[in-house]
PDB file of C-alpha atoms in Angstrom:
ATOM      1  CA  MET A   1      -5.142 -14.871  12.459  1.00  0.00           C
ATOM      2  CA  GLU A   2      -7.945 -12.313  12.539  1.00  0.00           C
ATOM      3  CA  PHE A   3      -7.367  -8.712  13.542  1.00  0.00           C
ATOM      4  CA  SER A   4     -10.018  -6.242  14.569  1.00  0.00           C
ATOM      5  CA  LYS A   5      -9.618  -2.611  13.609  1.00  0.00           C
ATOM      6  CA  LYS A   6      -9.500  -1.690  17.303  1.00  0.00           C
ATOM      7  CA  SER A   7      -6.727  -4.217  18.075  1.00  0.00           C
ATOM      8  CA  ILE A   8      -4.621  -2.881  15.172  1.00  0.00           C
ATOM      9  CA  GLN A   9      -5.180   0.705  16.347  1.00  0.00           C
ATOM     10  CA  LYS A  10      -4.046  -0.246  19.861  1.00  0.00           C
ATOM     11  CA  LEU A  11      -1.008  -2.105  18.513  1.00  0.00           C
ATOM     12  CA  GLY A  12      -0.037   0.961  16.469  1.00  0.00           C
ATOM     13  CA  LYS A  13      -0.392   3.213  19.495  1.00  0.00           C
ATOM     14  CA  ARG A  14       1.835   0.957  21.632  1.00  0.00           C
ATOM     15  CA  ILE A  15       4.461   0.964  18.888  1.00  0.00           C
ATOM     16  CA  ARG A  16       4.203   4.739  18.401  1.00  0.00           C
ATOM     17  CA  ASP A  17       4.569   5.272  22.152  1.00  0.00           C
ATOM     18  CA  GLY A  18       7.555   2.878  22.379  1.00  0.00           C
ATOM     19  CA  GLU A  19       5.636   0.512  24.636  1.00  0.00           C
ATOM     20  CA  GLU A  20       5.465  -2.570  22.431  1.00  0.00           C
ATOM     21  CA  SER A  21       6.242  -6.017  23.797  1.00  0.00           C
ATOM     22  CA  ILE A  22       7.777  -9.073  22.138  1.00  0.00           C
ATOM     23  CA  GLN A  23       4.210 -10.272  21.507  1.00  0.00           C
ATOM     24  CA  ASP A  24       3.468  -6.965  19.778  1.00  0.00           C
ATOM     25  CA  GLN A  25       6.445  -7.511  17.468  1.00  0.00           C
ATOM     26  CA  GLU A  26       4.970 -10.884  16.519  1.00  0.00           C
ATOM     27  CA  LEU A  27       1.505  -9.342  16.075  1.00  0.00           C
ATOM     28  CA  LEU A  28       2.942  -6.688  13.754  1.00  0.00           C
ATOM     29  CA  ILE A  29       4.713  -9.335  11.669  1.00  0.00           C
ATOM     30  CA  ASN A  30       1.501 -11.376  11.438  1.00  0.00           C
ATOM     31  CA  TYR A  31      -0.513  -8.287  10.534  1.00  0.00           C
ATOM     32  CA  ARG A  32       1.926  -7.321   7.796  1.00  0.00           C
ATOM     33  CA  ASN A  33       1.943 -10.903   6.482  1.00  0.00           C
ATOM     34  CA  LYS A  34      -1.812 -10.784   5.886  1.00  0.00           C
ATOM     35  CA  PHE A  35      -1.011  -8.427   2.985  1.00  0.00           C
ATOM     36  CA  LYS A  36       1.223 -10.949   1.151  1.00  0.00           C
ATOM     37  CA  GLU A  37      -1.389 -12.968  -0.709  1.00  0.00           C
ATOM     38  CA  PRO A  38      -3.533  -9.951  -1.678  1.00  0.00           C
ATOM     39  CA  LEU A  39      -0.385  -8.228  -2.998  1.00  0.00           C
ATOM     40  CA  VAL A  40       0.553 -11.226  -5.142  1.00  0.00           C
ATOM     41  CA  ASN A  41      -3.026 -11.516  -6.400  1.00  0.00           C
ATOM     42  CA  LEU A  42      -3.199  -7.820  -7.271  1.00  0.00           C
ATOM     43  CA  ASN A  43       0.141  -7.971  -9.086  1.00  0.00           C
ATOM     44  CA  ASN A  44      -1.076 -10.948 -11.127  1.00  0.00           C
ATOM     45  CA  GLU A  45      -4.318  -9.170 -12.021  1.00  0.00           C
ATOM     46  CA  ILE A  46      -2.525  -5.949 -12.965  1.00  0.00           C
ATOM     47  CA  SER A  47       0.032  -7.851 -15.018  1.00  0.00           C
ATOM     48  CA  GLU A  48      -2.704  -9.604 -16.994  1.00  0.00           C
ATOM     49  CA  LEU A  49      -4.545  -6.325 -17.523  1.00  0.00           C
ATOM     50  CA  VAL A  50      -1.479  -4.428 -18.755  1.00  0.00           C
ATOM     51  CA  HIS A  51      -0.370  -7.330 -20.984  1.00  0.00           C
ATOM     52  CA  SER A  52      -3.824  -7.347 -22.594  1.00  0.00           C
ATOM     53  CA  LEU A  53      -3.324  -3.696 -23.539  1.00  0.00           C
ATOM     54  CA  LYS A  54       0.010  -4.491 -25.241  1.00  0.00           C
ATOM     55  CA  ILE A  55       1.838  -1.861 -23.196  1.00  0.00           C
ATOM     56  CA  LYS A  56       5.455  -2.289 -22.107  1.00  0.00           C
ATOM     57  CA  PHE A  57       5.808  -2.113 -18.328  1.00  0.00           C
ATOM     58  CA  VAL A  58       7.792  -3.097 -15.275  1.00  0.00           C
ATOM     59  CA  LEU A  59       5.848  -4.274 -12.223  1.00  0.00           C
ATOM     60  CA  ALA A  60       7.319  -4.691  -8.746  1.00  0.00           C
ATOM     61  CA  GLY A  61       5.655  -5.249  -5.397  1.00  0.00           C
ATOM     62  CA  ARG A  62       6.837  -5.193  -1.802  1.00  0.00           C
ATOM     63  CA  LEU A  63       5.753  -5.355   1.803  1.00  0.00           C
ATOM     64  CA  LYS A  64       6.915  -2.431   3.943  1.00  0.00           C
ATOM     65  CA  ARG A  65       9.684  -3.502   6.294  1.00  0.00           C
ATOM     66  CA  ILE A  66       8.768  -3.786   9.977  1.00  0.00           C
ATOM     67  CA  LYS A  67      11.424  -1.181  10.778  1.00  0.00           C
ATOM     68  CA  SER A  68       9.833   1.233   8.276  1.00  0.00           C
ATOM     69  CA  ILE A  69       6.347   0.711   9.693  1.00  0.00           C
ATOM     70  CA  LYS A  70       7.623   1.528  13.176  1.00  0.00           C
ATOM     71  CA  ARG A  71       9.559   4.551  11.933  1.00  0.00           C
ATOM     72  CA  LYS A  72       6.471   5.904  10.159  1.00  0.00           C
ATOM     73  CA  LEU A  73       4.355   5.462  13.293  1.00  0.00           C
ATOM     74  CA  ARG A  74       6.971   7.263  15.401  1.00  0.00           C
ATOM     75  CA  ARG A  75       7.523  10.313  13.194  1.00  0.00           C
ATOM     76  CA  PRO A  76       7.016  13.485  15.229  1.00  0.00           C
ATOM     77  CA  ASN A  77       4.496  14.824  12.706  1.00  0.00           C
ATOM     78  CA  SER A  78       2.630  11.485  12.588  1.00  0.00           C
ATOM     79  CA  GLN A  79       1.097  11.420  16.054  1.00  0.00           C
ATOM     80  CA  SER A  80      -2.294  10.853  14.466  1.00  0.00           C
ATOM     81  CA  MET A  81      -0.967   7.985  12.282  1.00  0.00           C
ATOM     82  CA  ASP A  82      -3.212   4.959  12.722  1.00  0.00           C
ATOM     83  CA  LEU A  83      -1.763   1.528  11.854  1.00  0.00           C
ATOM     84  CA  SER A  84      -5.201   0.319  10.743  1.00  0.00           C
ATOM     85  CA  ARG A  85      -5.323   3.122   8.123  1.00  0.00           C
ATOM     86  CA  MET A  86      -1.710   2.889   6.927  1.00  0.00           C
ATOM     87  CA  GLY A  87      -2.193   2.514   3.176  1.00  0.00           C
ATOM     88  CA  ASP A  88       1.306   1.500   2.161  1.00  0.00           C
ATOM     89  CA  ILE A  89       2.017  -1.655   4.178  1.00  0.00           C
ATOM     90  CA  ALA A  90       1.799  -3.429   0.835  1.00  0.00           C
ATOM     91  CA  GLY A  91       2.694  -1.613  -2.328  1.00  0.00           C
ATOM     92  CA  THR A  92       3.294  -2.251  -5.965  1.00  0.00           C
ATOM     93  CA  ARG A  93       4.700  -0.086  -8.715  1.00  0.00           C
ATOM     94  CA  ILE A  94       4.104   0.042 -12.439  1.00  0.00           C
ATOM     95  CA  ILE A  95       6.742   1.783 -14.491  1.00  0.00           C
ATOM     96  CA  LEU A  96       5.572   2.872 -17.927  1.00  0.00           C
ATOM     97  CA  ASP A  97       7.170   4.649 -20.861  1.00  0.00           C
ATOM     98  CA  ASN A  98       4.949   7.694 -21.157  1.00  0.00           C
ATOM     99  CA  LEU A  99       1.998   9.725 -19.873  1.00  0.00           C
ATOM    100  CA  GLU A 100      -0.393   8.306 -22.452  1.00  0.00           C
ATOM    101  CA  ASP A 101       0.267   4.776 -21.165  1.00  0.00           C
ATOM    102  CA  GLN A 102      -0.102   6.002 -17.576  1.00  0.00           C
ATOM    103  CA  ASN A 103      -3.464   7.599 -18.300  1.00  0.00           C
ATOM    104  CA  ASN A 104      -4.649   4.514 -20.183  1.00  0.00           C
ATOM    105  CA  ILE A 105      -3.670   2.190 -17.317  1.00  0.00           C
ATOM    106  CA  ILE A 106      -5.219   4.448 -14.664  1.00  0.00           C
ATOM    107  CA  SER A 107      -8.475   4.492 -16.620  1.00  0.00           C
ATOM    108  CA  LYS A 108      -8.496   0.695 -16.903  1.00  0.00           C
ATOM    109  CA  LEU A 109      -7.598   0.227 -13.235  1.00  0.00           C
ATOM    110  CA  LYS A 110     -10.530   2.439 -12.230  1.00  0.00           C
ATOM    111  CA  SER A 111     -12.909   0.161 -14.115  1.00  0.00           C
ATOM    112  CA  PHE A 112     -11.459  -3.093 -12.727  1.00  0.00           C
ATOM    113  CA  PHE A 113     -10.707  -2.275  -9.083  1.00  0.00           C
ATOM    114  CA  HIS A 114     -12.192  -0.426  -6.134  1.00  0.00           C
ATOM    115  CA  ILE A 115      -9.992   2.679  -5.954  1.00  0.00           C
ATOM    116  CA  GLU A 116     -10.188   4.189  -2.484  1.00  0.00           C
ATOM    117  CA  LYS A 117      -8.044   7.248  -3.230  1.00  0.00           C
ATOM    118  CA  ILE A 118      -6.010   8.775  -6.059  1.00  0.00           C
ATOM    119  CA  ASN A 119      -3.147  11.193  -5.496  1.00  0.00           C
ATOM    120  CA  ASP A 120      -1.742  12.488  -8.791  1.00  0.00           C
ATOM    121  CA  LYS A 121       1.693  14.016  -8.150  1.00  0.00           C
ATOM    122  CA  ARG A 122       2.738  14.334 -11.787  1.00  0.00           C
ATOM    123  CA  ASN A 123       2.242  18.100 -11.832  1.00  0.00           C
ATOM    124  CA  ASP A 124       3.867  18.843  -8.476  1.00  0.00           C
ATOM    125  CA  LEU A 125       6.828  21.205  -8.435  1.00  0.00           C
ATOM    126  CA  SER A 126       9.159  18.554  -7.010  1.00  0.00           C
ATOM    127  CA  ASN A 127      11.084  16.089  -9.169  1.00  0.00           C
ATOM    128  CA  TYR A 128       8.847  13.272  -7.918  1.00  0.00           C
ATOM    129  CA  ARG A 129       6.369  12.249 -10.616  1.00  0.00           C
ATOM    130  CA  ALA A 130       3.826   9.533  -9.884  1.00  0.00           C
ATOM    131  CA  VAL A 131       0.183   8.724  -9.435  1.00  0.00           C
ATOM    132  CA  HIS A 132      -0.660   6.938  -6.185  1.00  0.00           C
ATOM    133  CA  LEU A 133      -3.771   4.804  -6.053  1.00  0.00           C
ATOM    134  CA  LEU A 134      -5.057   3.060  -2.952  1.00  0.00           C
ATOM    135  CA  ILE A 135      -6.790  -0.115  -4.108  1.00  0.00           C
ATOM    136  CA  LYS A 136      -9.116  -1.957  -1.721  1.00  0.00           C
ATOM    137  CA  ASN A 137      -9.847  -5.629  -2.327  1.00  0.00           C
ATOM    138  CA  LYS A 138     -12.956  -7.602  -1.387  1.00  0.00           C
ATOM    139  CA  ASP A 139     -11.475  -8.327   2.066  1.00  0.00           C
ATOM    140  CA  ASN A 140     -10.965  -4.576   2.713  1.00  0.00           C
ATOM    141  CA  ILE A 141      -7.184  -4.864   2.413  1.00  0.00           C
ATOM    142  CA  VAL A 142      -5.663  -1.713   0.954  1.00  0.00           C
ATOM    143  CA  ILE A 143      -2.618  -1.846  -1.306  1.00  0.00           C
ATOM    144  CA  GLU A 144      -0.851   1.209  -2.635  1.00  0.00           C
ATOM    145  CA  LEU A 145      -0.099   1.339  -6.361  1.00  0.00           C
TER     146      LEU A 145
END
């Protein structure tokens, strides 16, 4: 099933405004499902890349739950949230032992993938330490790493 950017934006607005129909629920499920294969492919590519560097790692991927997508769209401070630009419908995580390995992997990922955005939170004052990368594949599907 093909989705235009405009149709996804309209679907997100109906969900945000609490006006979605049963058909919209099905559309949202189908839209989310279009991220499955690209997520699996990205995880396989990342796994091969990290293995080739002989670095110990844990890799886990997931699709955002439908309930979580709706909740994110409906947050009071997210009135400008656009479903077509939601970058974390599909996500994967690499857990590494140290900063040197993180920096090495980030450098390699930059040379192998189209990185749309990087958000380095390792120096933030909170206890949350991570680097978020939005990776866009050849079909313009964005997956958060």
